[in-house]
mmCIF file of C-alpha atoms and ligand atoms in Angstrom:
data_model
loop_
_atom_site.group_PDB
_atom_site.id
_atom_site.type_symbol
_atom_site.label_atom_id
_atom_site.label_comp_id
_atom_site.label_asym_id
_atom_site.label_seq_id
_atom_site.Cartn_x
_atom_site.Cartn_y
_atom_site.Cartn_z
ATOM 1 C CA MET T 1 0.000 0.000 0.000
ATOM 2 C CA ALA T 2 2.761 2.398 0.920
ATOM 3 C CA LEU T 3 4.125 1.935 -2.563
ATOM 4 C CA GLY T 4 0.778 2.791 -4.098
ATOM 5 C CA VAL T 5 0.425 6.000 -2.104
ATOM 6 C CA GLU T 6 3.998 6.957 -2.820
ATOM 7 C CA TRP T 7 3.435 6.284 -6.513
ATOM 8 C CA GLY T 8 0.240 8.328 -6.436
ATOM 9 C CA LEU T 9 1.895 11.262 -4.773
ATOM 10 C CA SER T 10 4.889 11.191 -7.078
ATOM 11 C CA TRP T 11 2.515 11.069 -10.062
ATOM 12 C CA LEU T 12 0.749 14.139 -8.807
ATOM 13 C CA ARG T 13 4.069 15.838 -8.251
ATOM 14 C CA SER T 14 5.375 14.993 -11.701
ATOM 15 C CA HIS T 15 2.146 16.207 -13.234
ATOM 16 C CA GLY T 16 2.544 19.693 -11.879
ATOM 17 C CA GLY T 17 -0.268 20.290 -9.420
ATOM 18 C CA TYR T 18 1.641 19.221 -6.369
ATOM 19 C CA ARG T 19 4.989 20.771 -7.156
ATOM 20 C CA LYS T 20 3.804 24.254 -6.375
ATOM 21 C CA GLN T 21 2.195 23.041 -3.200
ATOM 22 C CA GLU T 22 5.476 21.394 -2.123
ATOM 23 C CA GLY T 23 7.328 24.619 -2.642
ATOM 24 C CA GLN T 24 4.717 26.533 -0.693
ATOM 25 C CA ARG T 25 4.779 24.017 2.110
ATOM 26 C CA GLN T 26 8.473 24.646 2.576
ATOM 27 C CA ARG T 27 7.511 28.191 3.350
ATOM 28 C CA GLY T 28 4.830 27.006 5.731
ATOM 29 C CA GLN T 29 1.874 27.837 3.462
ATOM 30 C CA GLY T 30 1.022 24.380 1.871
ATOM 31 C CA THR T 31 -2.304 23.804 0.073
ATOM 32 C CA PRO T 32 -4.219 21.275 2.181
ATOM 33 C CA ILE T 33 -5.755 18.213 0.432
ATOM 34 C CA TRP T 34 -9.256 19.657 0.664
ATOM 35 C CA ALA T 35 -8.086 22.674 -1.314
ATOM 36 C CA LEU T 36 -6.852 20.592 -4.274
ATOM 37 C CA PRO T 37 -8.808 20.805 -7.541
ATOM 38 C CA ARG T 38 -11.679 18.328 -7.680
ATOM 39 C CA ALA T 39 -10.249 16.088 -10.420
ATOM 40 C CA LYS T 40 -6.987 15.632 -8.569
ATOM 41 C CA LYS T 41 -8.743 14.902 -5.318
ATOM 42 C CA ARG T 42 -10.782 12.201 -7.033
ATOM 43 C CA LEU T 43 -7.645 10.715 -8.536
ATOM 44 C CA LEU T 44 -5.909 10.690 -5.171
ATOM 45 C CA TRP T 45 -8.849 8.865 -3.590
ATOM 46 C CA GLN T 46 -8.951 6.366 -6.434
ATOM 47 C CA LEU T 47 -5.278 5.615 -5.947
ATOM 48 C CA LEU T 48 -5.692 5.212 -2.205
ATOM 49 C CA LEU T 49 -8.690 2.913 -2.597
ATOM 50 C CA THR T 50 -6.905 0.799 -5.201
ATOM 51 C CA ALA T 51 -3.912 0.455 -2.903
ATOM 52 C CA PHE T 52 -6.156 -0.569 0.025
ATOM 53 C CA GLY T 53 -8.023 -2.960 -2.261
ATOM 54 C CA PHE T 54 -4.829 -4.739 -3.323
ATOM 55 C CA LEU T 55 -3.644 -4.958 0.259
ATOM 56 C CA GLY T 56 -6.984 -6.447 1.351
ATOM 57 C CA LEU T 57 -6.929 -8.926 -1.502
ATOM 58 C CA TYR T 58 -3.364 -9.888 -0.687
ATOM 59 C CA LEU T 59 -4.030 -10.402 3.009
ATOM 60 C CA TYR T 60 -7.477 -11.956 3.063
ATOM 61 C CA ARG T 61 -8.367 -13.243 -0.371
ATOM 62 C CA LEU T 62 -5.086 -14.861 -1.347
ATOM 63 C CA GLY T 63 -6.850 -18.233 -1.174
ATOM 64 C CA SER T 64 -9.230 -17.268 -3.947
ATOM 65 C CA LEU T 65 -6.368 -15.811 -5.995
ATOM 66 C CA ARG T 66 -4.465 -19.075 -5.479
ATOM 67 C CA SER T 67 -7.317 -21.141 -6.823
ATOM 68 C CA LEU T 68 -6.541 -19.588 -10.222
ATOM 69 C CA GLU T 69 -3.384 -21.697 -10.279
ATOM 70 C CA VAL T 70 -5.438 -24.676 -11.537
ATOM 71 C CA PHE T 71 -5.383 -22.904 -14.893
ATOM 72 C CA ILE T 72 -1.616 -23.339 -15.076
ATOM 73 C CA PRO T 73 -1.406 -26.586 -17.095
ATOM 74 C CA MET T 74 0.496 -29.524 -15.580
ATOM 75 C CA GLY T 75 1.446 -30.862 -19.010
ATOM 76 C CA ILE T 76 0.395 -34.185 -20.498
ATOM 77 C CA CYS T 77 2.035 -37.556 -20.688
ATOM 78 C CA PRO T 78 3.309 -38.221 -24.253
ATOM 79 C CA ARG T 79 1.505 -41.064 -26.015
ATOM 80 C CA ALA T 80 4.787 -42.831 -26.757
ATOM 81 C CA THR T 81 5.602 -42.996 -23.037
ATOM 82 C CA MET T 82 2.259 -44.421 -21.899
ATOM 83 C CA PRO T 83 2.820 -48.111 -22.755
ATOM 84 C CA LEU T 84 6.123 -47.999 -20.832
ATOM 85 C CA LEU T 85 4.352 -47.008 -17.648
ATOM 86 C CA ARG T 86 3.665 -50.102 -15.662
ATOM 87 C CA ASP T 87 5.186 -51.664 -12.633
ATOM 88 C CA ASN T 88 4.860 -54.781 -10.531
ATOM 89 C CA PHE T 89 2.006 -53.377 -8.548
ATOM 90 C CA THR T 90 -0.210 -51.251 -10.741
ATOM 91 C CA GLY T 91 -0.170 -53.353 -13.912
ATOM 92 C CA VAL T 92 -1.088 -51.315 -16.995
ATOM 93 C CA LEU T 93 -2.095 -47.790 -16.049
ATOM 94 C CA ARG T 94 -5.296 -46.288 -17.460
ATOM 95 C CA HIS T 95 -4.051 -42.894 -18.532
ATOM 96 C CA TRP T 96 -7.176 -42.193 -20.503
ATOM 97 C CA ALA T 97 -9.108 -42.094 -17.214
ATOM 98 C CA ARG T 98 -7.399 -38.839 -16.194
ATOM 99 C CA PRO T 99 -6.685 -36.761 -19.314
ATOM 100 C CA GLU T 100 -6.799 -33.508 -17.346
ATOM 101 C CA VAL T 101 -3.670 -34.162 -15.266
ATOM 102 C CA LEU T 102 -0.041 -35.188 -15.780
ATOM 103 C CA THR T 103 0.245 -38.962 -15.403
ATOM 104 C CA CYS T 104 3.946 -39.506 -16.051
ATOM 105 C CA THR T 105 7.299 -37.840 -15.525
ATOM 106 C CA SER T 106 9.812 -36.963 -18.251
ATOM 107 C CA TRP T 107 11.878 -40.009 -17.152
ATOM 108 C CA ALA T 108 8.853 -42.301 -17.692
ATOM 109 C CA ALA T 109 7.867 -42.890 -14.081
ATOM 110 C CA PRO T 110 4.115 -43.093 -13.473
ATOM 111 C CA ILE T 111 2.357 -40.347 -11.525
ATOM 112 C CA ILE T 112 -0.577 -42.240 -10.091
ATOM 113 C CA TRP T 113 -4.001 -40.622 -9.796
ATOM 114 C CA ASP T 114 -7.284 -42.062 -8.664
ATOM 115 C CA GLY T 115 -8.818 -44.054 -11.514
ATOM 116 C CA THR T 116 -5.541 -44.795 -13.335
ATOM 117 C CA PHE T 117 -4.831 -48.027 -11.424
ATOM 118 C CA ASP T 118 -6.737 -51.078 -10.267
ATOM 119 C CA PRO T 119 -6.287 -51.398 -6.490
ATOM 120 C CA GLN T 120 -7.188 -55.103 -6.572
ATOM 121 C CA VAL T 121 -4.379 -55.937 -8.996
ATOM 122 C CA ALA T 122 -1.935 -54.232 -6.657
ATOM 123 C CA GLU T 123 -3.328 -56.006 -3.591
ATOM 124 C CA GLN T 124 -3.075 -59.420 -5.202
ATOM 125 C CA GLU T 125 0.436 -58.763 -6.394
ATOM 126 C CA ALA T 126 1.595 -57.638 -2.949
ATOM 127 C CA ARG T 127 0.070 -60.746 -1.345
ATOM 128 C CA ARG T 128 1.639 -62.978 -3.973
ATOM 129 C CA GLN T 129 5.039 -61.491 -3.139
ATOM 130 C CA ASN T 130 4.297 -61.998 0.588
ATOM 131 C CA LEU T 131 5.503 -58.522 1.437
ATOM 132 C CA THR T 132 5.904 -56.785 4.756
ATOM 133 C CA ILE T 133 5.425 -53.053 4.584
ATOM 134 C CA GLY T 134 6.892 -50.712 7.176
ATOM 135 C CA LEU T 135 5.332 -47.428 8.228
ATOM 136 C CA THR T 136 7.550 -45.087 10.233
ATOM 137 C CA VAL T 137 6.343 -42.052 12.114
ATOM 138 C CA PHE T 138 7.923 -39.677 14.625
ATOM 139 C CA ALA T 139 5.932 -38.321 17.554
ATOM 140 C CA VAL T 140 8.281 -36.287 19.710
ATOM 141 C CA GLY T 141 7.183 -33.812 22.398
ATOM 142 C CA ARG T 142 3.621 -32.550 22.110
ATOM 143 C CA TYR T 143 3.142 -34.122 18.663
ATOM 144 C CA LEU T 144 2.524 -37.402 20.494
ATOM 145 C CA GLU T 145 -0.658 -36.455 22.388
ATOM 146 C CA LYS T 146 -1.897 -34.245 19.612
ATOM 147 C CA TYR T 147 -1.645 -36.553 16.600
ATOM 148 C CA LEU T 148 -0.365 -40.093 17.138
ATOM 149 C CA GLU T 149 -3.534 -41.925 18.143
ATOM 150 C CA HIS T 150 -5.618 -40.567 15.298
ATOM 151 C CA PHE T 151 -2.790 -41.241 12.848
ATOM 152 C CA LEU T 152 -2.467 -44.905 13.913
ATOM 153 C CA ASP T 153 -6.218 -45.452 14.143
ATOM 154 C CA SER T 154 -6.707 -44.188 10.619
ATOM 155 C CA ALA T 155 -3.746 -46.260 9.372
ATOM 156 C CA GLU T 156 -5.388 -49.369 10.803
ATOM 157 C CA GLN T 157 -8.451 -48.623 8.706
ATOM 158 C CA HIS T 158 -6.807 -47.576 5.445
ATOM 159 C CA PHE T 159 -3.077 -48.311 5.206
ATOM 160 C CA MET T 160 -2.175 -51.519 3.336
ATOM 161 C CA VAL T 161 -5.278 -53.337 4.544
ATOM 162 C CA GLY T 162 -4.869 -57.119 4.227
ATOM 163 C CA GLN T 163 -1.051 -56.927 4.056
ATOM 164 C CA SER T 164 1.632 -57.532 6.673
ATOM 165 C CA VAL T 165 2.436 -54.182 8.250
ATOM 166 C CA VAL T 166 4.949 -53.126 10.867
ATOM 167 C CA TYR T 167 4.599 -49.687 12.419
ATOM 168 C CA TYR T 168 7.679 -48.007 13.815
ATOM 169 C CA VAL T 169 6.886 -45.179 16.207
ATOM 170 C CA PHE T 170 9.882 -43.048 17.186
ATOM 171 C CA THR T 171 9.257 -40.999 20.288
ATOM 172 C CA ASP T 172 10.949 -39.448 23.299
ATOM 173 C CA ARG T 173 8.300 -41.018 25.612
ATOM 174 C CA PRO T 174 7.607 -44.652 24.670
ATOM 175 C CA GLU T 175 5.462 -45.100 27.795
ATOM 176 C CA ALA T 176 2.982 -42.492 26.504
ATOM 177 C CA VAL T 177 2.299 -44.259 23.203
ATOM 178 C CA PRO T 178 -1.401 -45.206 23.264
ATOM 179 C CA TYR T 179 -2.291 -48.884 23.488
ATOM 180 C CA MET T 180 -3.762 -50.075 20.206
ATOM 181 C CA THR T 181 -5.496 -53.276 19.196
ATOM 182 C CA LEU T 182 -4.047 -54.062 15.793
ATOM 183 C CA GLY T 183 -5.436 -56.085 12.913
ATOM 184 C CA GLN T 184 -4.097 -59.507 12.005
ATOM 185 C CA GLY T 185 -0.594 -59.507 10.568
ATOM 186 C CA ARG T 186 0.121 -56.040 11.909
ATOM 187 C CA LEU T 187 2.480 -55.068 14.699
ATOM 188 C CA LEU T 188 3.789 -51.930 16.322
ATOM 189 C CA ARG T 189 7.303 -51.267 17.557
ATOM 190 C CA VAL T 190 8.261 -48.267 19.614
ATOM 191 C CA GLU T 191 11.774 -46.808 19.550
ATOM 192 C CA ARG T 192 13.106 -44.117 21.836
ATOM 193 C CA VAL T 193 14.700 -41.025 20.303
ATOM 194 C CA PRO T 194 15.953 -37.924 22.119
ATOM 195 C CA GLN T 195 13.927 -34.720 22.281
ATOM 196 C CA GLU T 196 15.760 -31.891 20.504
ATOM 197 C CA ASN T 197 15.889 -28.215 21.440
ATOM 198 C CA ARG T 198 14.239 -26.986 18.253
ATOM 199 C CA TRP T 199 11.383 -28.523 16.240
ATOM 200 C CA GLN T 200 13.530 -28.125 13.118
ATOM 201 C CA ASP T 201 16.111 -30.433 14.696
ATOM 202 C CA VAL T 202 13.469 -33.078 15.477
ATOM 203 C CA SER T 203 12.351 -32.925 11.868
ATOM 204 C CA MET T 204 15.887 -33.149 10.447
ATOM 205 C CA ALA T 205 17.128 -35.797 12.923
ATOM 206 C CA ARG T 206 14.608 -38.168 11.365
ATOM 207 C CA MET T 207 16.917 -38.831 8.403
ATOM 208 C CA ARG T 208 19.771 -40.164 10.530
ATOM 209 C CA THR T 209 17.459 -42.185 12.819
ATOM 210 C CA LEU T 210 15.680 -43.711 9.824
ATOM 211 C CA HIS T 211 18.995 -44.546 8.210
ATOM 212 C CA GLU T 212 20.045 -46.463 11.300
ATOM 213 C CA ALA T 213 16.670 -48.194 11.671
ATOM 214 C CA LEU T 214 16.714 -49.264 8.020
ATOM 215 C CA GLY T 215 20.136 -50.775 8.634
ATOM 216 C CA GLY T 216 18.742 -52.685 11.637
ATOM 217 C CA GLN T 217 15.574 -54.562 12.535
ATOM 218 C CA LEU T 218 13.236 -52.450 10.371
ATOM 219 C CA GLY T 219 15.388 -53.136 7.327
ATOM 220 C CA GLN T 220 15.383 -56.854 8.062
ATOM 221 C CA GLU T 221 11.646 -57.270 8.570
ATOM 222 C CA ALA T 222 10.244 -54.887 5.936
ATOM 223 C CA ASP T 223 10.483 -55.077 2.148
ATOM 224 C CA TYR T 224 9.114 -51.602 1.493
ATOM 225 C CA VAL T 225 8.820 -48.700 3.915
ATOM 226 C CA PHE T 226 6.823 -45.481 3.985
ATOM 227 C CA CYS T 227 8.087 -42.601 6.141
ATOM 228 C CA LEU T 228 5.346 -40.198 7.175
ATOM 229 C CA ASP T 229 4.743 -37.051 9.228
ATOM 230 C CA VAL T 230 2.415 -37.622 12.160
ATOM 231 C CA ASP T 231 0.298 -34.487 11.625
ATOM 232 C CA GLN T 232 -2.016 -36.125 9.102
ATOM 233 C CA HIS T 233 -4.490 -39.013 8.962
ATOM 234 C CA PHE T 234 -5.664 -41.555 6.400
ATOM 235 C CA THR T 235 -9.118 -41.030 4.965
ATOM 236 C CA SER T 236 -9.235 -43.602 2.196
ATOM 237 C CA ASN T 237 -7.529 -46.745 0.944
ATOM 238 C CA PHE T 238 -3.740 -46.354 0.730
ATOM 239 C CA GLY T 239 -2.660 -49.681 -0.703
ATOM 240 C CA PRO T 240 0.140 -51.445 -2.592
ATOM 241 C CA GLU T 241 -0.491 -49.369 -5.739
ATOM 242 C CA THR T 242 1.776 -46.844 -4.029
ATOM 243 C CA LEU T 243 4.706 -49.265 -3.750
ATOM 244 C CA ALA T 244 7.842 -48.923 -5.864
ATOM 245 C CA ASP T 245 11.601 -48.797 -5.449
ATOM 246 C CA LEU T 246 11.581 -45.039 -4.752
ATOM 247 C CA VAL T 247 8.338 -43.152 -4.144
ATOM 248 C CA ALA T 248 7.882 -39.374 -3.943
ATOM 249 C CA GLN T 249 4.803 -37.308 -3.118
ATOM 250 C CA LEU T 250 3.800 -34.210 -5.132
ATOM 251 C CA HIS T 251 3.359 -31.341 -2.680
ATOM 252 C CA ALA T 252 -0.309 -30.325 -2.610
ATOM 253 C CA TRP T 253 0.484 -26.607 -2.488
ATOM 254 C CA HIS T 254 2.944 -26.542 -5.388
ATOM 255 C CA TYR T 255 2.002 -29.056 -8.086
ATOM 256 C CA HIS T 256 0.760 -26.431 -10.545
ATOM 257 C CA TRP T 257 3.575 -23.954 -10.031
ATOM 258 C CA PRO T 258 6.239 -23.217 -12.639
ATOM 259 C CA ARG T 259 9.612 -24.659 -11.745
ATOM 260 C CA TRP T 260 11.362 -21.339 -11.112
ATOM 261 C CA LEU T 261 8.813 -20.491 -8.404
ATOM 262 C CA LEU T 262 9.244 -23.716 -6.423
ATOM 263 C CA PRO T 263 10.582 -23.194 -2.888
ATOM 264 C CA TYR T 264 13.844 -25.107 -3.316
ATOM 265 C CA GLU T 265 16.900 -24.081 -1.326
ATOM 266 C CA ARG T 266 18.718 -21.502 -3.480
ATOM 267 C CA ASP T 267 21.680 -20.663 -1.242
ATOM 268 C CA LYS T 268 24.701 -22.258 -2.944
ATOM 269 C CA ARG T 269 26.407 -22.801 0.419
ATOM 270 C CA SER T 270 23.798 -25.434 1.319
ATOM 271 C CA ALA T 271 24.158 -29.035 0.159
ATOM 272 C CA ALA T 272 20.435 -28.879 -0.712
ATOM 273 C CA ALA T 273 20.852 -26.010 -3.195
ATOM 274 C CA LEU T 274 19.213 -26.252 -6.614
ATOM 275 C CA SER T 275 19.800 -23.564 -9.219
ATOM 276 C CA PHE T 276 16.970 -22.024 -11.251
ATOM 277 C CA GLY T 277 17.335 -24.478 -14.132
ATOM 278 C CA GLU T 278 17.145 -27.486 -11.816
ATOM 279 C CA GLY T 279 14.342 -29.458 -10.173
ATOM 280 C CA ASP T 280 11.472 -31.496 -11.628
ATOM 281 C CA PHE T 281 8.629 -31.140 -9.119
ATOM 282 C CA TYR T 282 8.381 -29.965 -5.535
ATOM 283 C CA TYR T 283 8.035 -33.057 -3.356
ATOM 284 C CA HIS T 284 6.543 -33.194 0.127
ATOM 285 C CA ALA T 285 8.661 -34.589 2.955
ATOM 286 C CA ALA T 286 5.530 -35.631 4.863
ATOM 287 C CA LEU T 287 5.501 -38.822 2.756
ATOM 288 C CA PHE T 288 8.227 -40.714 0.966
ATOM 289 C CA GLY T 289 8.894 -44.380 0.578
ATOM 290 C CA GLY T 290 10.531 -47.207 -1.262
ATOM 291 C CA SER T 291 12.573 -50.351 -0.904
ATOM 292 C CA VAL T 292 14.881 -50.645 2.079
ATOM 293 C CA ALA T 293 17.985 -50.284 -0.106
ATOM 294 C CA ALA T 294 16.698 -47.161 -1.875
ATOM 295 C CA LEU T 295 15.668 -45.553 1.408
ATOM 296 C CA ARG T 296 19.049 -46.323 2.968
ATOM 297 C CA LYS T 297 20.585 -44.286 0.155
ATOM 298 C CA LEU T 298 18.016 -41.478 0.452
ATOM 299 C CA THR T 299 18.380 -41.109 4.217
ATOM 300 C CA ALA T 300 22.195 -41.274 4.015
ATOM 301 C CA HIS T 301 22.222 -38.526 1.394
ATOM 302 C CA CYS T 302 19.907 -36.231 3.354
ATOM 303 C CA ALA T 303 21.583 -36.838 6.724
ATOM 304 C CA LEU T 304 24.994 -36.117 5.199
ATOM 305 C CA GLY T 305 23.719 -32.950 3.502
ATOM 306 C CA GLN T 306 22.282 -31.723 6.792
ATOM 307 C CA GLN T 307 25.536 -32.459 8.597
ATOM 308 C CA LEU T 308 27.604 -30.591 5.984
ATOM 309 C CA ASP T 309 25.232 -27.635 6.252
ATOM 310 C CA SER T 310 25.476 -27.527 10.021
ATOM 311 C CA GLU T 311 29.304 -27.638 9.822
ATOM 312 C CA ARG T 312 29.135 -24.659 7.452
ATOM 313 C CA GLY T 313 26.655 -22.850 9.695
ATOM 314 C CA VAL T 314 23.794 -22.900 7.177
ATOM 315 C CA GLU T 315 20.342 -24.487 7.314
ATOM 316 C CA ALA T 316 18.235 -25.253 4.270
ATOM 317 C CA ILE T 317 15.034 -23.235 3.989
ATOM 318 C CA TRP T 318 12.662 -26.195 4.412
ATOM 319 C CA HIS T 319 15.076 -28.362 6.414
ATOM 320 C CA ASP T 320 14.901 -32.095 5.583
ATOM 321 C CA GLU T 321 12.405 -31.362 2.780
ATOM 322 C CA SER T 322 14.995 -29.242 0.924
ATOM 323 C CA HIS T 323 17.532 -32.078 1.108
ATOM 324 C CA LEU T 324 14.880 -34.584 0.029
ATOM 325 C CA ASN T 325 14.119 -32.442 -3.021
ATOM 326 C CA LYS T 326 17.809 -32.311 -3.867
ATOM 327 C CA PHE T 327 18.014 -36.104 -3.588
ATOM 328 C CA PHE T 328 14.996 -36.616 -5.883
ATOM 329 C CA TRP T 329 16.547 -34.248 -8.417
ATOM 330 C CA LEU T 330 19.744 -36.323 -8.452
ATOM 331 C CA TYR T 331 18.066 -39.750 -8.140
ATOM 332 C CA LYS T 332 14.673 -39.776 -9.797
ATOM 333 C CA PRO T 333 11.750 -41.444 -8.044
ATOM 334 C CA THR T 334 10.403 -44.515 -9.818
ATOM 335 C CA LYS T 335 6.833 -43.666 -8.823
ATOM 336 C CA VAL T 336 5.228 -40.324 -8.000
ATOM 337 C CA LEU T 337 2.010 -39.993 -6.017
ATOM 338 C CA SER T 338 -0.496 -37.359 -7.090
ATOM 339 C CA PRO T 339 -1.558 -34.776 -4.485
ATOM 340 C CA GLU T 340 -4.655 -36.934 -3.883
ATOM 341 C CA PHE T 341 -2.406 -39.132 -1.764
ATOM 342 C CA CYS T 342 -1.541 -36.320 0.670
ATOM 343 C CA TRP T 343 -3.999 -33.474 0.438
ATOM 344 C CA ASP T 344 -4.645 -30.317 2.447
ATOM 345 C CA LEU T 345 -8.307 -29.259 2.774
ATOM 346 C CA GLN T 346 -7.126 -25.672 3.325
ATOM 347 C CA ILE T 347 -6.419 -25.478 -0.402
ATOM 348 C CA GLY T 348 -10.116 -25.736 -1.103
ATOM 349 C CA TRP T 349 -12.106 -27.723 -3.585
ATOM 350 C CA ARG T 350 -10.411 -28.923 -6.800
ATOM 351 C CA THR T 351 -12.113 -30.994 -9.492
ATOM 352 C CA GLU T 352 -8.902 -32.955 -10.126
ATOM 353 C CA ILE T 353 -8.688 -34.186 -6.530
ATOM 354 C CA HIS T 354 -11.035 -37.191 -6.470
ATOM 355 C CA THR T 355 -10.311 -39.305 -3.395
ATOM 356 C CA PRO T 356 -7.818 -37.897 -0.898
ATOM 357 C CA ARG T 357 -6.012 -40.777 0.825
ATOM 358 C CA LEU T 358 -4.269 -38.789 3.534
ATOM 359 C CA LEU T 359 -5.325 -35.393 4.830
ATOM 360 C CA TRP T 360 -3.127 -32.878 6.608
ATOM 361 C CA GLU T 361 -4.253 -31.942 10.091
ATOM 362 C CA PRO T 362 -4.781 -28.216 10.553
ATOM 363 C CA LYS T 363 -1.462 -26.624 11.473
ATOM 364 C CA GLU T 364 -1.456 -25.729 15.169
ATOM 365 C CA TYR T 365 2.151 -24.753 15.573
ATOM 366 C CA ALA T 366 1.505 -22.633 18.673
ATOM 367 C CA LEU T 367 0.283 -25.782 20.451
ATOM 368 C CA VAL T 368 2.878 -28.327 19.356
ATOM 369 C CA ARG T 369 6.095 -26.461 18.639
ATOM 370 C CA ASN T 370 8.545 -25.059 21.175
HETATM 371 N N1 UDP E 1 8.051 -33.799 14.775
HETATM 372 C C1 UDP E 1 7.828 -34.222 16.082
HETATM 373 N N2 UDP E 1 8.081 -33.345 17.093
HETATM 374 C C2 UDP E 1 8.513 -32.075 16.875
HETATM 375 C C3 UDP E 1 8.719 -31.655 15.553
HETATM 376 C C4 UDP E 1 8.464 -32.548 14.520
HETATM 377 O O1 UDP E 1 7.424 -35.352 16.326
HETATM 378 O O2 UDP E 1 8.704 -31.328 17.853
HETATM 379 C C5 UDP E 1 7.847 -34.770 13.673
HETATM 380 C C6 UDP E 1 6.372 -35.062 13.426
HETATM 381 O O3 UDP E 1 6.236 -36.364 12.905
HETATM 382 C C7 UDP E 1 6.030 -34.019 12.384
HETATM 383 C C8 UDP E 1 7.297 -34.012 11.542
HETATM 384 O O4 UDP E 1 8.356 -34.207 12.474
HETATM 385 O O5 UDP E 1 4.868 -34.363 11.651
HETATM 386 C C9 UDP E 1 7.548 -32.734 10.729
HETATM 387 O O6 UDP E 1 7.243 -31.588 11.468
HETATM 388 P P1 UDP E 1 5.951 -30.721 11.097
HETATM 389 O O7 UDP E 1 4.839 -31.639 10.755
HETATM 390 O O8 UDP E 1 5.710 -29.756 12.216
HETATM 391 O O9 UDP E 1 6.467 -29.942 9.823
HETATM 392 P P2 UDP E 1 5.567 -29.376 8.631
HETATM 393 O O10 UDP E 1 4.762 -30.520 8.075
HETATM 394 O O11 UDP E 1 4.689 -28.332 9.199
HETATM 395 O O12 UDP E 1 6.579 -28.850 7.655
HETATM 396 MN MN1 MN E 2 3.815 -32.140 8.920
#
């Protein structure tokens, strides 16, 4: 707004009427606003109102402005690539079911959307392979009471139903983890981790802890693992169609944005830095997954990047998520999940979001963060 007023005043000055007044004011005899000619007064008011209008729109109506981003096209999957897009779990993908969204990456990995896969094919395939699927989650400090029970309850209803599942809960207070009755073939292990001074450190420490766990019991008992934030809950079937060697999640807030606008780390001193020509998509650190071997590599890369940054006294803008995005730029995911798999209701209604599988909890940072 200040800019608008300043611009308005300088326009008046440069167009004559105000210059004289400025000179007079220096001598203590300035023309007050009410003494300005009518046309100029009207113009001044128009400028002020426009400036206020833009400020109001910016502060309160940004949501409605943001919904215009759906008109930024995501691109389409080339016909020649489509037959290549299949994997052990989804079988042939039905691209024609979702012509309005991007269903593959430029390196021919599928981006799976509701309707493009047959969940039963994936379920049968996972059972045939007799898989165990790990689900890791951290609940440190107040995140435990606030989110963990709902997260686990919803996972029991929707996560890999009918498969062997092992939950790994990492917490600073194992004794406070709620007792849960689990379905057949499902078990829960609790591991103690230290509380950190800052929430950012809890978030980043996950990479090293996961790396160690994947090298230990978790890595021995699970074939594939998903690593999730706790501040979300499952709302619909999240099954083996999501499995692949390396799985990334499109960030619900950024999947329509042009690449140069994506919130990658740009500071070259950070190991997570991407320059303006780099990056494919912006991926969400609240959900990533893959085979044990692939995740060992991912967590090693991110933990090392974070350590190098801390030795240099820098911290990536979005912490572990920045390092994860760097990793996925260097080592492409073999499957990408559409934002339907991890959606935020705050974004509002979108025709392309059919069945959200996971929903973000409302952010209540004042309650849960130090
Ligand atoms: N976390 C935690 N305790 C903390 C900070 C973070 O348990 O004090 C874990 C928790 O699983 C959380 C994740 O780290 O979901 C990432 O933090 P957060 O969800 O606050 O980050 P955001 O999703 O807002 O970027
Ligand atoms: Mn989160």
